[in-house]
CSV table of C-alpha atoms in Angstrom, one decimal:
chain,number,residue,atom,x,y,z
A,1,UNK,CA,-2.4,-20.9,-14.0
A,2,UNK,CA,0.3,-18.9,-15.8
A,3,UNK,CA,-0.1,-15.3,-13.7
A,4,UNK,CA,2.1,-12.5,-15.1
A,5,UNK,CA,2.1,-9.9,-11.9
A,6,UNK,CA,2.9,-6.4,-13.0
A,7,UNK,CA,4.3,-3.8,-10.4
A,8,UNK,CA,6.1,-0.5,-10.2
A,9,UNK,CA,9.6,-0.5,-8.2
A,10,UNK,CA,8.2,1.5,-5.4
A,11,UNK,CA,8.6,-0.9,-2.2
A,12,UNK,CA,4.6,-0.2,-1.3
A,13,UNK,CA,3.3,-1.7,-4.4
A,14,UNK,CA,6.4,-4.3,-5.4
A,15,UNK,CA,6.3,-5.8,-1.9
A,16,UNK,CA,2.9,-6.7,-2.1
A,17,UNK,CA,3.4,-7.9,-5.8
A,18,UNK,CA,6.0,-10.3,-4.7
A,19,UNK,CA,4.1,-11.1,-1.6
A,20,UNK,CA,1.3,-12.0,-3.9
A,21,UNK,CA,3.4,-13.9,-6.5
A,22,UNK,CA,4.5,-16.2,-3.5
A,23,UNK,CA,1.1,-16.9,-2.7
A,24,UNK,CA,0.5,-18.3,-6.3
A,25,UNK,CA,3.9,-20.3,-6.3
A,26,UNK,CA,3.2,-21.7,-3.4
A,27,UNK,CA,-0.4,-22.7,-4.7
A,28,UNK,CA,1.2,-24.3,-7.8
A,29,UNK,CA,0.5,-22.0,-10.1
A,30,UNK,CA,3.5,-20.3,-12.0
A,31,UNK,CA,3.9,-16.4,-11.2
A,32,UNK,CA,6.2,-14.5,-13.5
A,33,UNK,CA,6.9,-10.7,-12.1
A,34,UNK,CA,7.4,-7.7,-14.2
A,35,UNK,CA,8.9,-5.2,-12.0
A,36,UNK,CA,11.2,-2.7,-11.7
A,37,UNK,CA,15.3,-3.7,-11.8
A,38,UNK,CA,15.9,-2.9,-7.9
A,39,UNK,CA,14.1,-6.5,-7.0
A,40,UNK,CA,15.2,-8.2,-10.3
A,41,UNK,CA,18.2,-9.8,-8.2
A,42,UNK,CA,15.8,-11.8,-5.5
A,43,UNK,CA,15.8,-15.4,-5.2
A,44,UNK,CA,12.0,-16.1,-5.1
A,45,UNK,CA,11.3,-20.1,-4.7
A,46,UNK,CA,8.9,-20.5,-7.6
A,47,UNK,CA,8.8,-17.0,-8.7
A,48,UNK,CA,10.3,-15.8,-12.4
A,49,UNK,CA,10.8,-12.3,-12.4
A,50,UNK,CA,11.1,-9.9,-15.3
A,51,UNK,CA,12.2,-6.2,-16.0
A,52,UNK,CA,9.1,-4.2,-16.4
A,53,UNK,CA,9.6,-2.7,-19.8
A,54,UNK,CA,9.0,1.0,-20.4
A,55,UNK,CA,9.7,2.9,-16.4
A,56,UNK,CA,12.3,4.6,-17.9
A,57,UNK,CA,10.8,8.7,-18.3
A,58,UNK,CA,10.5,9.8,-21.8
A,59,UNK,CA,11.7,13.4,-22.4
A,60,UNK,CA,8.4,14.2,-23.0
A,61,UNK,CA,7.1,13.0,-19.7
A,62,UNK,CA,6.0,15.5,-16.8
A,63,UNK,CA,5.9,13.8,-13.7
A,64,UNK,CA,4.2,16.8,-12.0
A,65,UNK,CA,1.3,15.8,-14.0
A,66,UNK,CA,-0.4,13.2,-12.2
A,67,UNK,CA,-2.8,12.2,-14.8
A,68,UNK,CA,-0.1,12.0,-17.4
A,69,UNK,CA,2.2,10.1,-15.0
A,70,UNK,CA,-0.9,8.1,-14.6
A,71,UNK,CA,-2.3,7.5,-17.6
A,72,UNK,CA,-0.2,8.3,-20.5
A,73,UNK,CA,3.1,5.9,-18.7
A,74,UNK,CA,0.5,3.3,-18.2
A,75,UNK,CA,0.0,3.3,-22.1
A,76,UNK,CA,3.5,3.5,-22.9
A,77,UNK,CA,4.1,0.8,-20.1
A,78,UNK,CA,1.4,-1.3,-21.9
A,79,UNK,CA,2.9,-0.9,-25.8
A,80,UNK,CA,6.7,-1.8,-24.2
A,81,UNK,CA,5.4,-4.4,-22.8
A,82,UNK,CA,3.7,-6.4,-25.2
A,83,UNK,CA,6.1,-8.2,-26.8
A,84,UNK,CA,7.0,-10.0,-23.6
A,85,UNK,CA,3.4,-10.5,-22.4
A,86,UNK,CA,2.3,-11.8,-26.0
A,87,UNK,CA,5.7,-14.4,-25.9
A,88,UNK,CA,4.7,-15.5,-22.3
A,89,UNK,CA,0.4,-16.5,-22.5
A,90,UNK,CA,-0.4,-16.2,-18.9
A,91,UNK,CA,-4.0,-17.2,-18.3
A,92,UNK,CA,-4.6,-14.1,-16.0
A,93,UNK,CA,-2.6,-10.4,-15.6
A,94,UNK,CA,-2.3,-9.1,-12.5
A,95,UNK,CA,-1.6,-5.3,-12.4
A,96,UNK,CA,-1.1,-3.2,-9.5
A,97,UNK,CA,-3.1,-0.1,-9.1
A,98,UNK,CA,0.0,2.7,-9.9
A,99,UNK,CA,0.6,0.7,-13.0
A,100,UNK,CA,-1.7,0.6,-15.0
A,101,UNK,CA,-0.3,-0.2,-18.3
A,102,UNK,CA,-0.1,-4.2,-16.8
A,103,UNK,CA,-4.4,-4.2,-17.3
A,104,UNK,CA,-3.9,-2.2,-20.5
A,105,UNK,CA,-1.4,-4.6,-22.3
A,106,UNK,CA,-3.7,-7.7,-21.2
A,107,UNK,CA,-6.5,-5.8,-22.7
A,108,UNK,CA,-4.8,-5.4,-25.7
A,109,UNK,CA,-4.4,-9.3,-26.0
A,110,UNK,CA,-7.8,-10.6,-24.8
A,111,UNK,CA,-6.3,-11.5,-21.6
A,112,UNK,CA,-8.3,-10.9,-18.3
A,113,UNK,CA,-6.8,-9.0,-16.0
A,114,UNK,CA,-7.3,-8.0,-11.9
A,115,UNK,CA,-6.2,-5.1,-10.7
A,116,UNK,CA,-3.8,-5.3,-7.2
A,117,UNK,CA,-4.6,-2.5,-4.2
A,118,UNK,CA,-2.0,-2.8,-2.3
A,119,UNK,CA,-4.2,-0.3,0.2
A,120,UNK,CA,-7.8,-0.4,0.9
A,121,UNK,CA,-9.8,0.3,-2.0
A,122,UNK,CA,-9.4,4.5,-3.1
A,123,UNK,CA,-12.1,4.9,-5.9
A,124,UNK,CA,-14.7,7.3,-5.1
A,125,UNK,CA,-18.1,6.8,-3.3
A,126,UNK,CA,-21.0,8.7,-3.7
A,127,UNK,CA,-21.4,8.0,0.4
A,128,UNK,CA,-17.9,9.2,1.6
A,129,UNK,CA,-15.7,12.6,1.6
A,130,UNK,CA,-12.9,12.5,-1.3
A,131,UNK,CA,-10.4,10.0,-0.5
A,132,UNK,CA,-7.8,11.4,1.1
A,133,UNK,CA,-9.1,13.7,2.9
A,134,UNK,CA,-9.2,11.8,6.2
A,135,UNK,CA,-12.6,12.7,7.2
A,136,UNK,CA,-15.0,10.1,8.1
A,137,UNK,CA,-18.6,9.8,6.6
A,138,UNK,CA,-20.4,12.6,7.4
A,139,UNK,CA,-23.9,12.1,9.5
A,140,UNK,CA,-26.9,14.1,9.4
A,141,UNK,CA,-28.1,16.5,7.3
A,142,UNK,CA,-24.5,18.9,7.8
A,143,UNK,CA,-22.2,16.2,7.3
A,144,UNK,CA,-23.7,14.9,4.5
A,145,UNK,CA,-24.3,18.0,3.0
A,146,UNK,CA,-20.4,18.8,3.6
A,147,UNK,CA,-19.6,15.2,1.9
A,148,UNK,CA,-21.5,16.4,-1.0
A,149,UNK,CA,-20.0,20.1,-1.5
A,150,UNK,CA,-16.2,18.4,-0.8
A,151,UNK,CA,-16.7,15.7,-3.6
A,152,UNK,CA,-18.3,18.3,-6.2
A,153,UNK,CA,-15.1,20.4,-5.2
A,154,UNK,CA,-13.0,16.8,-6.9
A,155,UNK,CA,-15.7,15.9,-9.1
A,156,UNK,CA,-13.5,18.2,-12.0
A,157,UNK,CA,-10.4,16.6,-11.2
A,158,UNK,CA,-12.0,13.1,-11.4
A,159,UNK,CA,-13.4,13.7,-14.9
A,160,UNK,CA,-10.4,15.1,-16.2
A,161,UNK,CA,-8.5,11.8,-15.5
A,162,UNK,CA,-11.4,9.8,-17.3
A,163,UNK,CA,-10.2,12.0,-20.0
A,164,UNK,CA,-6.6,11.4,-19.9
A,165,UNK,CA,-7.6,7.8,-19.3
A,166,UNK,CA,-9.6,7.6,-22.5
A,167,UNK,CA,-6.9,9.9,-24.6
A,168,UNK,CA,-4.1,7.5,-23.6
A,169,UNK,CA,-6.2,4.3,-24.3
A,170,UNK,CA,-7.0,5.7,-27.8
A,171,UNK,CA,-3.6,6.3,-28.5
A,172,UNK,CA,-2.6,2.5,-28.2
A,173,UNK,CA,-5.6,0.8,-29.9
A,174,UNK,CA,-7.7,0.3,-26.9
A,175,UNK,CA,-11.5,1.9,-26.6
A,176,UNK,CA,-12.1,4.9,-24.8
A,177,UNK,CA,-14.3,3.4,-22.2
A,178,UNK,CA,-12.3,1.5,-19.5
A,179,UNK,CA,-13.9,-1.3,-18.8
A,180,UNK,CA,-12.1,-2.3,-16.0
A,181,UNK,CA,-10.6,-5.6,-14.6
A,182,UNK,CA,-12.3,-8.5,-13.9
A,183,UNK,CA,-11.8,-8.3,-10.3
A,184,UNK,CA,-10.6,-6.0,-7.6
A,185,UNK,CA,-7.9,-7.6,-4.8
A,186,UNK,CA,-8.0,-5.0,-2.0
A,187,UNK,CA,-5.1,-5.9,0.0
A,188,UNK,CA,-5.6,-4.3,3.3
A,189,UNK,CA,-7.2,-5.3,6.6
A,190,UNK,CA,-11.1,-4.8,7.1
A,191,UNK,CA,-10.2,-2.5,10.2
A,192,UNK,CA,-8.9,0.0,7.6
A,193,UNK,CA,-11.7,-0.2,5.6
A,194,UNK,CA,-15.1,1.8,5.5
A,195,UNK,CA,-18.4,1.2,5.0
A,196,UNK,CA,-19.9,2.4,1.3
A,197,UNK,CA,-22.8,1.7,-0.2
A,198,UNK,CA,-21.5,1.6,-3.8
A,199,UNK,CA,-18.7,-1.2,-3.1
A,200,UNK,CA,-18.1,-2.4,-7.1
A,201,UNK,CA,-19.0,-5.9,-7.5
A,202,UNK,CA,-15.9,-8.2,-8.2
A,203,UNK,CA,-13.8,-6.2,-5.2
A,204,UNK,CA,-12.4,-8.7,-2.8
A,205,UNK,CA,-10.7,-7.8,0.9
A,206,UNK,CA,-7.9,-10.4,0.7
A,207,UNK,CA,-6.0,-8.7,3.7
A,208,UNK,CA,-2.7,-7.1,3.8
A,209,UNK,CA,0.2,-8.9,1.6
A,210,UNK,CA,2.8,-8.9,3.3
A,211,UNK,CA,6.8,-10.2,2.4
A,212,UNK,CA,10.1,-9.7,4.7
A,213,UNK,CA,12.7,-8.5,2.2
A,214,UNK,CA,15.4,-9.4,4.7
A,215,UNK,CA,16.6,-12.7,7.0
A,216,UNK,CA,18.4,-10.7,8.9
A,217,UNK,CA,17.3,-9.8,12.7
A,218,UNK,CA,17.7,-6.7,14.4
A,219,UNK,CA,18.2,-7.4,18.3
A,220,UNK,CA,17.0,-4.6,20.4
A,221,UNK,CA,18.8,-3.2,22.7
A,222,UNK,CA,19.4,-4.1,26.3
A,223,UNK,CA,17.1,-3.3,29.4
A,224,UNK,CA,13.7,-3.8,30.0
A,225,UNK,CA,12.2,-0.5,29.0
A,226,UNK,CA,9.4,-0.2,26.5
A,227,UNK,CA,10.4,-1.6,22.9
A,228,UNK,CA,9.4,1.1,19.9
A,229,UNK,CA,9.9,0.1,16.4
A,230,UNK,CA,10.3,3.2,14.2
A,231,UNK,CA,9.6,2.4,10.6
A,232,UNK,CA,9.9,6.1,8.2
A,233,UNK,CA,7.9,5.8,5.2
A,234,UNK,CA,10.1,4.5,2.0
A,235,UNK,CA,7.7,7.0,0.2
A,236,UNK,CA,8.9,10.5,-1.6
A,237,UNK,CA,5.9,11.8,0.5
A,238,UNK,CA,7.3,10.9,3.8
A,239,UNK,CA,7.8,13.4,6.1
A,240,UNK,CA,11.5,14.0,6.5
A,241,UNK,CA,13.4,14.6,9.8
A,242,UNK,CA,11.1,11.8,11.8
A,243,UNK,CA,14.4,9.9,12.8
A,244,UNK,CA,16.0,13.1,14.4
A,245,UNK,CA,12.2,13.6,16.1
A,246,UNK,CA,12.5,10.5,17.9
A,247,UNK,CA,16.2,10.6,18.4
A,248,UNK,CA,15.5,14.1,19.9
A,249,UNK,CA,12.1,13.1,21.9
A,250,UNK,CA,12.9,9.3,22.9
A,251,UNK,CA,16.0,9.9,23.9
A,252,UNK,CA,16.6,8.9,27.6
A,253,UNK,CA,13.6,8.4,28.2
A,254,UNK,CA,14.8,4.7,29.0
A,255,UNK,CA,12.5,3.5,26.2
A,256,UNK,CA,14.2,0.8,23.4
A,257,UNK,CA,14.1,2.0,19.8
A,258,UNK,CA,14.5,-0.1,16.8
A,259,UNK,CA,14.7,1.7,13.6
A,260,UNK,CA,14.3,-0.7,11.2
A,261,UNK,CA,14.0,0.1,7.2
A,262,UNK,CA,15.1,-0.9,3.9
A,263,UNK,CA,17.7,1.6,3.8
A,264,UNK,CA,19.0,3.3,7.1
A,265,UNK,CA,21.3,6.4,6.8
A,266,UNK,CA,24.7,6.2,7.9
A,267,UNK,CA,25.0,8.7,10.9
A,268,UNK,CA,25.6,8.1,14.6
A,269,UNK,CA,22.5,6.6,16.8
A,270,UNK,CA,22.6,7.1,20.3
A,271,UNK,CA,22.4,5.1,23.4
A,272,UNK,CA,19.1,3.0,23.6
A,273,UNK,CA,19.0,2.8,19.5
A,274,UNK,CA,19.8,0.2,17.3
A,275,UNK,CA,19.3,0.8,12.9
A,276,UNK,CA,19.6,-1.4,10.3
A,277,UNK,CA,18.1,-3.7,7.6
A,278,UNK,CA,16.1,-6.0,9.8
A,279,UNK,CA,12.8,-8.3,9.9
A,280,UNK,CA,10.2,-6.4,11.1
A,281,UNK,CA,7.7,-9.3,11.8
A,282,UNK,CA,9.9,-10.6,14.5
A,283,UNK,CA,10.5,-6.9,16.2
A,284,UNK,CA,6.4,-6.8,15.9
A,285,UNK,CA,6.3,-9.6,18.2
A,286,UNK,CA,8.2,-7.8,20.9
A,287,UNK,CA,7.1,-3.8,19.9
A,288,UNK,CA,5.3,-2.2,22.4
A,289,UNK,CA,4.5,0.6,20.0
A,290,UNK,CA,5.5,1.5,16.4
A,291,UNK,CA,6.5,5.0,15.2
A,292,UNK,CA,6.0,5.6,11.4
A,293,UNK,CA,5.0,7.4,8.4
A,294,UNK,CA,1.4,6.4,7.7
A,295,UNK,CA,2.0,3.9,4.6
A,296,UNK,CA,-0.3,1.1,4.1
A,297,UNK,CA,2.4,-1.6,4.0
A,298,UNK,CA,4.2,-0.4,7.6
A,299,UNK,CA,0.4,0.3,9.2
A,300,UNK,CA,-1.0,-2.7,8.5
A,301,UNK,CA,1.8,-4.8,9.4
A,302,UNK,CA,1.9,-3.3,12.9
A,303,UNK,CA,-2.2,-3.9,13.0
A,304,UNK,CA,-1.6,-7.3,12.2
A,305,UNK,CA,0.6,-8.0,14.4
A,306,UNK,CA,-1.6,-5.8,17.2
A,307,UNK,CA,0.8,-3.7,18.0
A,308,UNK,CA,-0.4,0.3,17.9
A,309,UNK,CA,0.8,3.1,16.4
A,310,UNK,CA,2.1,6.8,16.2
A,311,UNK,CA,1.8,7.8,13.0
A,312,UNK,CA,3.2,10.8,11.5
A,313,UNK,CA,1.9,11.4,8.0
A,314,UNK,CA,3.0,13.0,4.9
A,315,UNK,CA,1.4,13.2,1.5
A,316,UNK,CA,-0.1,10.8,-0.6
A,317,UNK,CA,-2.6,8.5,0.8
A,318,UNK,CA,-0.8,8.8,4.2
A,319,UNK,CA,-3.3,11.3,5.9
A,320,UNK,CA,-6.1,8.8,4.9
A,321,UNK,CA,-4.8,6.1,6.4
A,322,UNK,CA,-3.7,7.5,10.1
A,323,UNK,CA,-7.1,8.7,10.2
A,324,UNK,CA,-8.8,5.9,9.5
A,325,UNK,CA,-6.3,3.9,12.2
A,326,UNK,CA,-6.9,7.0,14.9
A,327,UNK,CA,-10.7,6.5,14.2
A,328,UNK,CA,-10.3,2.6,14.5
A,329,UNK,CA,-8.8,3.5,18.5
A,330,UNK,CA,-5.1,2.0,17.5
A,331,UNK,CA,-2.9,5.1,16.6
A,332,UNK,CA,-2.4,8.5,17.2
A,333,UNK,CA,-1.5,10.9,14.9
A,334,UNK,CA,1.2,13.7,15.5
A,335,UNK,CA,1.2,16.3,12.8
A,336,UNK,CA,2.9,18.5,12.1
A,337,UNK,CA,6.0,16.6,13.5
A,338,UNK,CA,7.6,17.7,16.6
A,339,UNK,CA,9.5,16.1,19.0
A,340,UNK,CA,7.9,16.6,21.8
A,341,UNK,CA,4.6,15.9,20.4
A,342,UNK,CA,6.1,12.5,19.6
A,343,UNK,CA,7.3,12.5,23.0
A,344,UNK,CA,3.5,12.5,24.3
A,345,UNK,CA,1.9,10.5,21.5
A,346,UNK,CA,4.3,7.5,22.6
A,347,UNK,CA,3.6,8.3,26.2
A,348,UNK,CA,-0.3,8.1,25.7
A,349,UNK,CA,-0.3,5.1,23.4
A,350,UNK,CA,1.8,3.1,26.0
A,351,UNK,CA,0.1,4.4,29.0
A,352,UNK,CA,-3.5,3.7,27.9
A,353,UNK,CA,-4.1,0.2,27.4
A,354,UNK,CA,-7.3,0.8,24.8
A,355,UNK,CA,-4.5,1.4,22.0
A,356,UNK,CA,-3.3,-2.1,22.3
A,357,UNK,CA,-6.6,-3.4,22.6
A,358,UNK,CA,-7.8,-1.7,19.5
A,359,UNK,CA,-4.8,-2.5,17.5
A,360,UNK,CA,-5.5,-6.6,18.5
A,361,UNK,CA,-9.1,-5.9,17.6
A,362,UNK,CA,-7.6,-4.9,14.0
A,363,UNK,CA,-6.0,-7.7,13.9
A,364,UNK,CA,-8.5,-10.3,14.6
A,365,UNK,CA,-10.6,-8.2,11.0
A,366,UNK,CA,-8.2,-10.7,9.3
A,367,UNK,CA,-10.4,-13.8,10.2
A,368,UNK,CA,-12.8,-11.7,7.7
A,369,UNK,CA,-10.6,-12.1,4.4
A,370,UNK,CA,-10.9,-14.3,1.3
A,371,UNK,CA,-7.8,-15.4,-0.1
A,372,UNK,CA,-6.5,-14.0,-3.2
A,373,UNK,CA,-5.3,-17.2,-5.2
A,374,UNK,CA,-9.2,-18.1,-5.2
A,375,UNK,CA,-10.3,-14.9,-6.4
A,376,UNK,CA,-7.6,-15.0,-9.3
A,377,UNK,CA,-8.9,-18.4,-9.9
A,378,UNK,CA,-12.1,-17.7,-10.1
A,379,UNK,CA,-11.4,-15.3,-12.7
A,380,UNK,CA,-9.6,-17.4,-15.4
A,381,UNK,CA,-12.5,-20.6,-14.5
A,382,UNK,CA,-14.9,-19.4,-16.7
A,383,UNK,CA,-12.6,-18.8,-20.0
A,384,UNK,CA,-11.2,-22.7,-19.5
């Protein structure tokens, strides 16, 4: 197949886009990614990539509105690029969930298209809170009487986005009903998924995908204390000062930190820390505990690897997820952040063996996956 991958810049959804793209080169099939121009310089073996026409904000846009950055870029996204989609002919679009225009533009030339989650799957469920909310299914006649007051409390913000949806889908030539993509690839593990009784047909757990965006390896430092990989989120929603927290909380405690991340600050580390720009795969296989922000990409790398976690949350979708990892037995979850909190979060995780066992329980969910080439495949089958 010709697959045209279509992903924002942000490193939680253009990781798994390229992660993905090297799945289908690998397969023989020939990936071309539209992305943003921070990844446009990799050397992918079998991978073309492309600018992603039409990031740029307007004047007119208002990022503060969510449904317009939503819905409204994704429609501009789709018109800008059209002309590079219609010159290329993939068999099959693959658009990640933030960028929408990648399934609109495919629309718009007959093409079929499935949609990427780089996360477990967020659209709502008539059995489970509002997403993001971090509760767990309510049980009995309370909790699901509280499920059903919280999600008539979003049930207005919901249709209000079907709105903008349809408004910005008019505006380029498409119909106001969505009809969705063709299939659903729900990249995350099945530990970090729940139980629903509406799951949409064509949605697929294909696991976490997962790419290194660095050879180089960080080696820890000396001694034979307790290794603890600190990954801050590479989201805006991140909460800030989490490196002075562990600084602050670790420090001396004879523990080993590794702060690795795409982009470490330049400021002095103490004894007993070593930052930089490093594989975090191969610190997994030594970590005795990771330290982050809650993102899907950083959580369910650690799972995979069964290493557990201390996760200190910000916004976004990062509540969801620590919940759903604290629930699961493999994290636990410090907010608001302080440093002696942290202090006692790493101290319980590394002290109580059932963490560890949890988080290689997680990983074993991974057994349970299909793969994603097939499910792509089987989408672009019946059109031959």
């Amino acid at each position: 197949m010709r697959v045209a991958v279509v992903a924002g810049p942000d490193a939680g959804h253009a990781i798994p886009a390229i992660a993905l793209s090297l799945r289908l080169a690998e397969a023989g099939d020939e990936p071309v990614l539209f992305t943003g121009e921070r990844w446009l310089g990799l050397d992918l073996d079998g991978v073309t990539l492309a600018p992603l026409a039409g990031l740029a904000p307007r004047p007119e846009d208002d990022d503060a509105d969510a449904g317009a950055r939503i819905h409204a870029r994704a429609a501009h996204i789709a018109s800008e690029m059209l002309p590079g989609l219609s010159a290329l002919l993939p068999d099959l679009v693959v658009s990640d969930v933030l960028t929408a225009g990648g399934g609109m533009a495919a629309e718009r030339l007959g093409i079929p298209w499935v949609e990427l989650s780089p996360h477990p799957l967020y659209l709502p469920s008539r059995g489970l809170p509002p997403i993001g909310s971090g509760l767990a299914a309510g049980t009995g006649l309370r909790g699901r009487a509280r499920d059903t007051v919280l999600r008539a409390a979003t049930a207005r913000s919901i249709r209000q986005g079907e709105r903008e949806r349809s408004a910005a889908r008019v505006g380029i030539g498409l119909a106001a009903r969505d009809p969705g993509p063709a299939a659903r690839l729900v990249a995350t593990l099945p530990a970090l998924e729940v139980p629903r009784p509406d799951w949409p047909a064509g949605a697929h757990v294909v696991g976490p995908l997962l790419w290194e965006p660095t050879g180089h390896v960080l080696a820890p430092p000396s001694g034979d204390g307790p290794l603890v990989m600190v990954a801050p989120s590479t989201a805006a929603t991140g909460v800030p000062g989490l490196l002075d927290a562990v600084c602050t909380g670790l420090g001396g405690s004879g523990m080993r930190i590794v702060v690795a991340m795409l982009e470490p600050p330049e400021r002095d580390w103490p004894d007993g820390v070593v930052a930089g720009h490093g594989r975090q795969d191969l610190l997994l296989e030594q970590a005795d505990v990771v330290v982050c922000g809650g993102g899907h990409g950083m959580l369910a790398k650690a799972l995979r690897a069964g290493v557990p976690a201390v996760v200190v949350p910000g916004g976004g979708d990062q509540w969801e997820l620590a919940n759903r990892a604290a629930r699961q037995g493999s994290a636990v979850v410090v907010r608001p952040l302080d440093s002696d909190a942290l202090r006692a979060a790493v101290d319980t995780v590394l002290t109580e063996p059932r963490f560890t066992r949890a988080a290689r329980l997680a990983a074993a969910t991974a057994t349970q996956v299909e793969d994603p080439v097939t499910v792509c495949r089987s989408v672009v089958a019946p059109m031959r």
